[in-house]
XYZ file of C-alpha atoms in Angstrom:
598
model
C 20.720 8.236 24.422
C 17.548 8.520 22.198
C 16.186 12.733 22.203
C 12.279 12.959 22.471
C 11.064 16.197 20.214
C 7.933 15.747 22.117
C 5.703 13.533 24.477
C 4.149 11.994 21.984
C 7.334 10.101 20.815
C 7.884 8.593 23.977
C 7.247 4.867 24.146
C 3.577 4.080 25.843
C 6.150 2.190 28.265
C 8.178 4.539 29.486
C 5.368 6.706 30.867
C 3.380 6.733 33.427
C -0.137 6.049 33.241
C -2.404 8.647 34.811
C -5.493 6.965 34.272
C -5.031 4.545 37.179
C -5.780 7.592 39.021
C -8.983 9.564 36.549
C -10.202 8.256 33.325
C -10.997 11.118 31.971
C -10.864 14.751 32.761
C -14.898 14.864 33.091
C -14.194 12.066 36.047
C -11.647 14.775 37.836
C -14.424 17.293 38.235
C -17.260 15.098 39.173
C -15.058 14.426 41.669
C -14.131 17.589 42.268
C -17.653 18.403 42.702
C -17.879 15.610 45.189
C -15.074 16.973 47.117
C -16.880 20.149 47.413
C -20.219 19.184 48.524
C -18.453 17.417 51.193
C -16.346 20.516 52.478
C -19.730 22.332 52.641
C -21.090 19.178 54.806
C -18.335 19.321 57.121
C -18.832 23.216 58.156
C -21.894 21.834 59.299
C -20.380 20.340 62.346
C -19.209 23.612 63.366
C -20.799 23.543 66.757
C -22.820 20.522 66.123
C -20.730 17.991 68.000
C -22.635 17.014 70.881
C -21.692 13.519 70.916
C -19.391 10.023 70.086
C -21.818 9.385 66.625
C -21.592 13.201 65.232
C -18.195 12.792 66.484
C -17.397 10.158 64.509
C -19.731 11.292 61.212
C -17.236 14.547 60.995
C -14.011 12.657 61.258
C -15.273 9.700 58.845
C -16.433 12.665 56.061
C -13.429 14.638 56.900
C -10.691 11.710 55.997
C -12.843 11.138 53.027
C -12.193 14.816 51.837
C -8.684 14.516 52.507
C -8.269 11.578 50.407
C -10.515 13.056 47.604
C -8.634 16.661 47.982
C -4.992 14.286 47.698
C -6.363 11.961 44.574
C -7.021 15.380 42.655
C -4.139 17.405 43.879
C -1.712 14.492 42.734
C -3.279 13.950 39.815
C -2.895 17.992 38.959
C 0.736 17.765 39.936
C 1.488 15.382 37.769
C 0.274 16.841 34.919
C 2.045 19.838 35.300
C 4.816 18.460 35.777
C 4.693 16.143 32.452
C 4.582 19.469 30.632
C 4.705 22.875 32.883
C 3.984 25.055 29.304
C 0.324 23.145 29.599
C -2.133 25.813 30.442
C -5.443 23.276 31.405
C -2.689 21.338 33.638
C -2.141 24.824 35.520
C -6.225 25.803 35.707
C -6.726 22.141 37.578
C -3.838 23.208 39.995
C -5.279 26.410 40.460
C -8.487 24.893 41.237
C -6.850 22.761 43.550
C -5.103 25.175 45.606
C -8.779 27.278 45.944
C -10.063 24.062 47.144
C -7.289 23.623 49.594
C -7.870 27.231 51.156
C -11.813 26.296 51.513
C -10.739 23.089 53.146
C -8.361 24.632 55.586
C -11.000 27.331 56.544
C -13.907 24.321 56.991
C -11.847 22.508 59.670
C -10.090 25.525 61.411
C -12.904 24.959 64.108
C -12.513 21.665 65.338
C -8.724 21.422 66.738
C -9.925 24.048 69.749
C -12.957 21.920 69.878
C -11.944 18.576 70.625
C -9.020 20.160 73.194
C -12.457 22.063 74.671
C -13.518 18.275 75.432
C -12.244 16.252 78.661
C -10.263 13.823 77.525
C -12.385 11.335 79.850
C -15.418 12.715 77.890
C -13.561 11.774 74.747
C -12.431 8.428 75.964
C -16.486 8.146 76.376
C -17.359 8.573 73.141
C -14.897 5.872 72.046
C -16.533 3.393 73.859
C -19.713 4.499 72.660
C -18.564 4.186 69.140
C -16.666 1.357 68.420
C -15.790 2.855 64.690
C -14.395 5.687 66.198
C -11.077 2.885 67.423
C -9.735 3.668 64.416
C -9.251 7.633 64.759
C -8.189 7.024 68.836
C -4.466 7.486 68.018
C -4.889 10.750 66.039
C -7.585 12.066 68.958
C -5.579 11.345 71.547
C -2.286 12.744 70.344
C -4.287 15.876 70.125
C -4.046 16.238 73.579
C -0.490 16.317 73.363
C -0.542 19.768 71.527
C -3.467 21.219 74.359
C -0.977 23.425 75.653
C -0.196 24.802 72.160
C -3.102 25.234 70.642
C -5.193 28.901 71.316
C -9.021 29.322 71.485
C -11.322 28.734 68.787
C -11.081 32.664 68.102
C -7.277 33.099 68.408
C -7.124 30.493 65.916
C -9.136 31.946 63.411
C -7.182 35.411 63.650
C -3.850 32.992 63.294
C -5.292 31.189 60.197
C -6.019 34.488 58.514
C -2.160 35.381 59.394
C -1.709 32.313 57.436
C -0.310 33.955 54.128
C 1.141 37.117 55.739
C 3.674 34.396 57.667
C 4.361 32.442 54.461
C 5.127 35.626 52.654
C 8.830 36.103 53.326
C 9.462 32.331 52.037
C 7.490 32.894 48.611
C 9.117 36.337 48.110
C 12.685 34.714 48.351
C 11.241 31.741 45.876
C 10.059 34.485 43.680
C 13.413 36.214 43.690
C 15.397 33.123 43.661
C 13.256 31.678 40.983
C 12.010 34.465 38.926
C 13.812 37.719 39.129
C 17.575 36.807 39.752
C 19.922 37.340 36.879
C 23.531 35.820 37.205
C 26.213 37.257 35.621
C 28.135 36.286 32.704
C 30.252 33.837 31.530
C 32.787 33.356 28.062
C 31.311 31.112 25.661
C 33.082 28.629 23.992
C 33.293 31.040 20.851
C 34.717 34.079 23.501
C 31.546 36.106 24.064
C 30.117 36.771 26.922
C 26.367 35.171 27.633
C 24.031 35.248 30.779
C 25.211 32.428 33.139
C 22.221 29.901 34.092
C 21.432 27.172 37.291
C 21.838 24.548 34.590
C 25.395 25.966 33.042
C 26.761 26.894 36.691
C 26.881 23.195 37.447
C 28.090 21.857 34.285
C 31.101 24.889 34.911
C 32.298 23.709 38.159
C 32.640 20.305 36.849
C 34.852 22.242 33.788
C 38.715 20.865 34.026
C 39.229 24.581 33.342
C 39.989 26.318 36.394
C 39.406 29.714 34.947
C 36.034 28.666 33.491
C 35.332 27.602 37.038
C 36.204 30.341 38.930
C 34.139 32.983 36.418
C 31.210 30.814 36.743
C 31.761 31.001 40.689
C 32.082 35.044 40.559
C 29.211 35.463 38.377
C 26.777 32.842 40.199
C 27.167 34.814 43.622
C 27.105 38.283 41.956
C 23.077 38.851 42.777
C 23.462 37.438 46.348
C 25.919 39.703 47.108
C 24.698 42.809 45.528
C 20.971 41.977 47.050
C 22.522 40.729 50.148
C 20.827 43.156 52.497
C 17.107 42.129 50.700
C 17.578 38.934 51.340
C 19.061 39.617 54.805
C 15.741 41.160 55.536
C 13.506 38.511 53.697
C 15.327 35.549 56.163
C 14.916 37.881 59.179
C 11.094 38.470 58.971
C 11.170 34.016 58.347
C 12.624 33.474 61.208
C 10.919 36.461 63.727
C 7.409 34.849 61.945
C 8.535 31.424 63.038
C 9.958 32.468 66.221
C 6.479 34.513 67.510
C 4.641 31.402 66.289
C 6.119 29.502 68.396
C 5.916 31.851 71.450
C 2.403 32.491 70.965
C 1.332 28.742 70.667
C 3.702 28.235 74.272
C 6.533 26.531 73.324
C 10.266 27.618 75.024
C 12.332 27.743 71.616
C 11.485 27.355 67.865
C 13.595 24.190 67.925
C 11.050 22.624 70.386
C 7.935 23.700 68.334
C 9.735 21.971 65.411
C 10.973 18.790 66.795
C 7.307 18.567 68.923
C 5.498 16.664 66.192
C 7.908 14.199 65.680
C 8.301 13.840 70.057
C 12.469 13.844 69.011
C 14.339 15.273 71.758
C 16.308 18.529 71.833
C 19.745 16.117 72.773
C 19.165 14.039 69.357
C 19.253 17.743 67.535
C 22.215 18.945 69.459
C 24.332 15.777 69.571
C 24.254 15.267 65.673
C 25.934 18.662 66.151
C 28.299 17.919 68.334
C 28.956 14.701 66.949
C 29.718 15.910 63.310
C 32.065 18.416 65.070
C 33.898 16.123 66.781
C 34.250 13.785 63.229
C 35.907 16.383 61.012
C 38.851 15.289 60.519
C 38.478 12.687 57.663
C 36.620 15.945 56.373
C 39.645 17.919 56.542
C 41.722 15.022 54.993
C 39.739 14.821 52.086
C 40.391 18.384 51.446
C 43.969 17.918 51.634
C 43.782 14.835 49.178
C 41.452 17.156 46.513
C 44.032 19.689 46.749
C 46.681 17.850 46.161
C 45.230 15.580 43.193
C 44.333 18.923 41.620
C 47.988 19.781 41.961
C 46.771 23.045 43.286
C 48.746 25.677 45.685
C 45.261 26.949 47.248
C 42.360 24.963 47.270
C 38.932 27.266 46.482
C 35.372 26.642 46.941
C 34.991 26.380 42.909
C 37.380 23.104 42.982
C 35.111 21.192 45.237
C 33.027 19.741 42.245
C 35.586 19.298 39.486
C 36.405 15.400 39.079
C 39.705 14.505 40.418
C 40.178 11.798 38.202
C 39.848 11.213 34.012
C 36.326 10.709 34.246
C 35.540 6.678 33.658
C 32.076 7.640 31.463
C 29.877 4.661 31.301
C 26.807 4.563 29.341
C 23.704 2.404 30.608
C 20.269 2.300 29.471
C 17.187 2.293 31.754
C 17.227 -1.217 31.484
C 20.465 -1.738 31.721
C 20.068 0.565 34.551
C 17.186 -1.046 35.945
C 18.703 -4.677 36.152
C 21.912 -3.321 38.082
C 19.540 -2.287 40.491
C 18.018 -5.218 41.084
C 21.428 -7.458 41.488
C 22.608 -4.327 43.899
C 19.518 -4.720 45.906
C 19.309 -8.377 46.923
C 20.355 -8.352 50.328
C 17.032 -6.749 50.938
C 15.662 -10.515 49.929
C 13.812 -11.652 47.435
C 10.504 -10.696 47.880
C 11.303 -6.756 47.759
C 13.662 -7.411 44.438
C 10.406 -9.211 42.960
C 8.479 -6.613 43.625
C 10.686 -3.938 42.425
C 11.143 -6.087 39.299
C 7.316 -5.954 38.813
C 6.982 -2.362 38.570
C 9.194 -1.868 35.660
C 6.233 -3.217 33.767
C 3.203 -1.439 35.644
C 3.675 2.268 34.269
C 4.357 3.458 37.804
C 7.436 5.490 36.428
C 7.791 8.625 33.601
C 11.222 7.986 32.901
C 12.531 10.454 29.695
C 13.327 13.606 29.589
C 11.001 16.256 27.082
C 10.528 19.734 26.531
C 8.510 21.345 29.524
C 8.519 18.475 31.640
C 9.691 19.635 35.151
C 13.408 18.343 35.699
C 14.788 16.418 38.562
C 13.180 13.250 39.965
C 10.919 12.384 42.654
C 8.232 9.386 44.249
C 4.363 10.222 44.621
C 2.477 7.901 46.692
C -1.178 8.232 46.344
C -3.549 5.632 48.632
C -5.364 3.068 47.216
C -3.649 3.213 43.944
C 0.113 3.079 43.775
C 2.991 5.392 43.564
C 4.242 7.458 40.806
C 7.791 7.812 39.879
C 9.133 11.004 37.637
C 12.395 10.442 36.320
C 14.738 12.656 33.785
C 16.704 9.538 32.869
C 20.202 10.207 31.257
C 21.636 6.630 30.762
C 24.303 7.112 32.862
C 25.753 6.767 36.095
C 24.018 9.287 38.117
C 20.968 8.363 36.389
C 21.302 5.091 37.816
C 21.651 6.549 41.122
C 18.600 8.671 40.555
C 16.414 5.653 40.061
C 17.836 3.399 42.680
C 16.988 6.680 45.457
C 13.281 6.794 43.893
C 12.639 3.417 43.828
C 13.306 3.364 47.606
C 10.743 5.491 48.279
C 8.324 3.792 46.030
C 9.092 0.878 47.629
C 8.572 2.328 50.863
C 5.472 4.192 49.245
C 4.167 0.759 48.292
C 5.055 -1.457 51.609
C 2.752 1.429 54.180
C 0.278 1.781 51.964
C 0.003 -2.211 51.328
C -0.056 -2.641 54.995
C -1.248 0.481 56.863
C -5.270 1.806 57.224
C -5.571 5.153 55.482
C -4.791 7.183 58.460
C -1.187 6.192 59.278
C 0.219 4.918 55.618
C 1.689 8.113 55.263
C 5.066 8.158 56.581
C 7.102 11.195 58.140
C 9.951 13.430 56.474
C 11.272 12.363 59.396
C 11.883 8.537 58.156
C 11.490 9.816 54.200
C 14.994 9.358 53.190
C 16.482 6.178 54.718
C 14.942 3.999 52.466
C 16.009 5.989 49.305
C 19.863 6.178 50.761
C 19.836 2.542 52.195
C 19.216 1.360 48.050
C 21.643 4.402 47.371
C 24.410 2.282 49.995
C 23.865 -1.127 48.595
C 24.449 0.401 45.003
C 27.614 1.872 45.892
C 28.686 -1.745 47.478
C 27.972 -3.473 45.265
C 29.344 -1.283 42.258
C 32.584 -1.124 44.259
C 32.435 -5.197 44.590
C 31.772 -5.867 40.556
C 33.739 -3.512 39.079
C 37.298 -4.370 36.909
C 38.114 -1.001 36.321
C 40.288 0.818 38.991
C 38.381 3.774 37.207
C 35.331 2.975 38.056
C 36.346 2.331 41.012
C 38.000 5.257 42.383
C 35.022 7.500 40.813
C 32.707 5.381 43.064
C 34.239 5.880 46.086
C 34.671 9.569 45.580
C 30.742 10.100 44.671
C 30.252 8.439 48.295
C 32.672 10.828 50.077
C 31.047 13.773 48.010
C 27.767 12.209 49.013
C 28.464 11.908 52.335
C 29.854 15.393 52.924
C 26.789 16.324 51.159
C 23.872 14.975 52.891
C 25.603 14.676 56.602
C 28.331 17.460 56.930
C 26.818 20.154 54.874
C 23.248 19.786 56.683
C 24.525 19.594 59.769
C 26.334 22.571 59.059
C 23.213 24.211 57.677
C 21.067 22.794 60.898
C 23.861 24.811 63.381
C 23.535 27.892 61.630
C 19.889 27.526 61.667
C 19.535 27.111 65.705
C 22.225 30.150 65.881
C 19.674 32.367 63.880
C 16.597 31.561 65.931
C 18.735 31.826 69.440
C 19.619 35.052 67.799
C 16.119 36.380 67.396
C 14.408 34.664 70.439
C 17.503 36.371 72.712
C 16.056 39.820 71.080
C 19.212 40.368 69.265
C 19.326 41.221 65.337
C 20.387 39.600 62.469
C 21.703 41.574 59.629
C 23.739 40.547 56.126
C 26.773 41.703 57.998
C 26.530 39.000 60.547
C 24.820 36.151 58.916
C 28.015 36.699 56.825
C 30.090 36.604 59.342
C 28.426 32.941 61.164
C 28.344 31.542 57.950
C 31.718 32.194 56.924
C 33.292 31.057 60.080
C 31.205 27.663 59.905
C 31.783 26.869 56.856
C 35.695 27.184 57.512
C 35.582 25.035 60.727
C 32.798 22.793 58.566
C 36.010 22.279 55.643
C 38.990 22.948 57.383
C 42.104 25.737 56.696
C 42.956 23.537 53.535
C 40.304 25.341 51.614
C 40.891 29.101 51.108
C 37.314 30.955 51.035
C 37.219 33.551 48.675
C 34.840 36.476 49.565
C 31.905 35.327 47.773
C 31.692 31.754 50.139
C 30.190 34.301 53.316
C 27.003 35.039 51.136
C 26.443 31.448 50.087
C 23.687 31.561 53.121
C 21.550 33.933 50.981
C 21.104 31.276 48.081
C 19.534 28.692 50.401
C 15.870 27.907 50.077
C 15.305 24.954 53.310
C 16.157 27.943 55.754
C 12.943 29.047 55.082
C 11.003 26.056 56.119
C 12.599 26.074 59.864
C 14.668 23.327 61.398
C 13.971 20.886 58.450
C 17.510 20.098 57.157
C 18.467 18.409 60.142
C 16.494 15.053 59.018
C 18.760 14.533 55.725
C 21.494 14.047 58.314
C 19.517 11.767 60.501
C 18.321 9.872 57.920
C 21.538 9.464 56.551
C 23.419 8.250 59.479
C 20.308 5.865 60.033
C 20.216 4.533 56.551
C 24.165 3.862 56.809
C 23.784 1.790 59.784
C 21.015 -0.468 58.561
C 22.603 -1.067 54.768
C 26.248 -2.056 56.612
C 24.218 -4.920 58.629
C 22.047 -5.974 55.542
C 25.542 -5.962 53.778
C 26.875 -8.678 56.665
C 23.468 -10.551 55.718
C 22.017 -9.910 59.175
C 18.524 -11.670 58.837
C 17.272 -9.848 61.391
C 17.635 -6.886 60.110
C 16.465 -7.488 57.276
C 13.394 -8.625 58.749
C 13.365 -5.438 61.054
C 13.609 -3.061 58.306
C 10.950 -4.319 55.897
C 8.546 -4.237 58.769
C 9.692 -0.405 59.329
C 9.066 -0.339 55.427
C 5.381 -1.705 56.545
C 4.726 0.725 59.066
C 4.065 4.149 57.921
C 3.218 6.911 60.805
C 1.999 3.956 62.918
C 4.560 5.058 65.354
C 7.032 8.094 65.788
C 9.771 8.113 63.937
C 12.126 7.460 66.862
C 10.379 4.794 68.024
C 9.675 3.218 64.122
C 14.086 3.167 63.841
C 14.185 1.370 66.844
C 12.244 -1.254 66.052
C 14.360 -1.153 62.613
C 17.260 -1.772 64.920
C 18.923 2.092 64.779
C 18.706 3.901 67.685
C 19.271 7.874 67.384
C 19.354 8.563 70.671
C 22.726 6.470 71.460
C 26.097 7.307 69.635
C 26.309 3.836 68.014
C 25.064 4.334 64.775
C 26.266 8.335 64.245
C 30.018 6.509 65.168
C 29.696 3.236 63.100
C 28.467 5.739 59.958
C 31.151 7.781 60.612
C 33.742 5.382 61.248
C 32.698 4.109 57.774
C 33.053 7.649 56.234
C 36.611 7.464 58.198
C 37.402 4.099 55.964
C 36.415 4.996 52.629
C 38.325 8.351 52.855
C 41.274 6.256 53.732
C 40.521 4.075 51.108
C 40.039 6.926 48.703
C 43.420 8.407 49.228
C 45.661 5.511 48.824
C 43.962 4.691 45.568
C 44.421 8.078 44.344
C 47.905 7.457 45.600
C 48.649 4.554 43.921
């Protein structure tokens, strides 16, 4: 694998070009400037809609500034993120977030104004204004939220509560991020150093058990010495979410959070219910990990080690890139010529460098196209990486290609089936091509690691979540002692009496950053079981599927999420496709054991 000193050595090829978005720097700030004058414009209407033409002047200037406000926020973002040390990158961000607080203030009027109209007198101004068709969607599910949203004053007061509420979750970023200091670790030379995220991983991977198990002990050190700070910091996240969502009229947290979305409380509590009742493969999997590590007790700190002589495979990003596209045909040839066309269009930053922000992820910007950030490795989970990314720049590219502005977005909801359903197909295929019983084995365990993952573990997460607010909203109290407690006892029924917890597993809780963005989890799950259901029928070359799910890849927010699956052929509100994915998991844990066997 070829190590870049700098950005500068990179090949013009392998990075993305930002100038599809700004030209220059001087073009970002005129329109900046542009963006501005129109957020002044828009306070205007503060009181000033009197009928279906202002009406439809404020909501024409107002999607223009949000488009504006997203073309320069992305644009920001991604230069950060191709070198965080930058300081001019950080001054346009900082810009951008002033601009976003201006925004926010400009428009806090007209949500209690529009719910102050009848909705016949609204329905009047439609047929006045014919342009005004293409907002009707977005003004009439407004009405949906009447009984939720407060007076024009009660808002205000709310908005300026805005920061105060976000507080606990940017404290706990700040300490998770910032001030936490792990313990240490041996070096390979026998002295002790400061254990990091980065090292932590690569240690529980270690064939050394001993290595493991320090790294374990020394990652959970600051949770559990700061376990009653952090107990507080979740506390005051959840009482902020749960008076929210009293004050705006809704029975439960879990119904202000699934209200946007119009998913049913059953859907949340069935995927429950339904992972409960499916643990046993779970369980066996356990069993077979403990046994293939030839261990008497089977700890937390052996979950990540590979069970088998790792089969390392190096493959170039275009190596890479062309496995992907042979993986991906049963989604036709028209999405694997596509896909094949982007390679060449700059769309992706694919090397590593210094002060580039790790990970990977898919930017869709409007009108433009999306922009892929990759850390590429060339190797197998780097392939993995960019067959996820490329489904959502696929999916990115499909809504925006076929949607109006206003619904080409699509929802976190929906955001991760296409990413897994490419992730599914891989495996499949991988599994289907390869000679090596190596390979092989290593392929099927990365889906049952996957699996457990992105289902179990998030469902698990989603449970304790619902406990926490039912704690709260019942006026009881939550303290370190008993989210201990919960968490500990889930996580054992979660992974079965094969795995011994050691002390430090109760606090893991305290480490977790999606509990502070309420009831969100619950949609890697869903999205998962959903995305497992559609590749298994692509895989059996059902043509109408296929046809099904590019449309759904077409469609954006044009419909609720529920109702967008549907027409992709899953339906989350019936057991079918939580017990086909399942049943699946079932298999390939069977599968998994006698080749470990054998």
């Amino acid at each position: 694998m070829t190590q870049y000193q700098s950005r500068d050595d990179v090949p013009l090829n392998e990075k993305w070009n930002l100038q599809d978005i700004y030209s220059s720097i001087d073009e970002w700030n005129e329109d900046y400037r542009a963006a501005e004058k129109l957020n002044t414009e828009l306070k205007t209407f503060d009181g000033n809609i009197k009928n279906g033409e202002e009406l439809y002047d404020y909501l024409y200037r107002s999607e223009e500034l949000t488009s504006r406000f997203h073309k320069l926020s992305v644009y920001a973002m991604l230069q950060i993120d191709e070198d965080t040390r930058v300081s001019s990158s950080q001054v346009l961000q900082n810009r951008v977030t002033q601009l976003g607080v201006k925004i926010t203030a400009a428009r806090s009027f007209f949500h209690p104004f529009l719910l102050s109209l009848q909705e016949e007198t609204l329905e009047g101004y439609i047929k006045e204004v014919k342009e005004l068709e293409y907002f009707e969607r977005d003004l009439l599910e407004s009405y949906r939220y009447r009984d939720h949203v407060l007076s024009k004053e009660q808002e205000e007061v709310i908005s300026q509560f805005g920061e105060a509420l976000s507080s606990p979750g940017k404290t706990f970023g700040l300490l998770n991020n910032a001030d936490i200091k792990f313990g240490k670790v041996t070096n390979e030379d026998g002295s002790k150093i400061e254990l990091t995220r980065g090292m932590y991983s690569k240690l529980l991977e270690d064939k050394d058990r001993t290595k493991r198990k320090e790294a374990f002990k020394s990652y959970f050190l600051p949770y559990v010495q700061l376990k009653n700070t952090i107990a507080s910091t979740l506390t005051s996240a959840v009482k902020n979410n749960a008076t929210t969502s009293k004050l705006r009229n809704y029975s439960s947290s879990l119904e202000k959070a699934l209200f946007p979305d119009l998913v049913p409380k059953a859907v949340y509590e069935n995927l429950i219910q339904t992972a409960r009742d499916h643990l046993h493969p779970l369980h066996q999997y356990m069993t077979i990990r403990k046994n293939a590590l030839g261990l008497e007790k089977l700890r937390q700190y052996d979950l990540r080690v590979p069970l088998l002589s790792e089969a390392r495979q190096t493959i170039s990003f275009d190596d890479a890139y062309m496995l992907m596209l042979k993986g991906l045909a049963p989604l036709g040839e028209e999405y694997v010529s596509r896909l094949k066309e982007i390679k060449d269009k700059r769309y992706i930053d694919i090397r590593e460098t210094p002060g580039k922000r790790s990970g990977a992820y898919n930017c869709g910007l409007y009108g433009i196209h999306p922009f892929v950030l990759l850390n590429h490795q060339d190797d197998l989970n780097s392939l993995f990486t960019l067959v996820h990314e490329m489904g959502h720049c696929m999916h990115s590219l499909y809504s925006s290609e076929n949607q109006p502005r206003i619904s080409a977005g699509y929802s976190i909801f929906v955001a991760e089936v296409a990413s897994t359903v490419n992730e599914v197909l891989l495996i499949h295929y991988l599994l289907k091509h390869t000679d090596q019983e190596s390979i092989r084995k290593q392929l099927l365990n990365q889906y049952i690691d996957q699996f457990r993952g992105i289902f179990f573990t998030q469902v698990m997460f989603a449970e304790f979540e619902k406990w926490m607010h039912e704690m709260i909203e019942g006026g009881e109290s939550l303290t370190a002692e008993s989210l201990c407690q919960k968490y500990k006892n889930l996580y054992q029924a979660y992974n079965g009496t094969e795995l011994t917890l050691d002390e430090e597993v109760q606090y893991a809780w305290a480490q977790i950053p999606h509990f502070y963005r309420p009831f969100y989890v619950y949609k890697y799950a869903t999205g998962y079981i959903s995305a497992i259901y559609i590749a298994d029928r692509l895989l059996q070359d059902d043509q109408e599927m296929l046809t099904n799910y590019l449309e759904f890849l077409k469609s954006g927010s044009s419909d609720y999420p529920l109702a967008l699956l549907k027409k992709a052929g899953v339906d989350l509100e019936k057991p079918e496709p939580f017990e086909k994915a399942l049943g699946t998991f079932a298999e390939i844990v069977d599968e998994f054991e006698e080749a470990v066997l054998n």
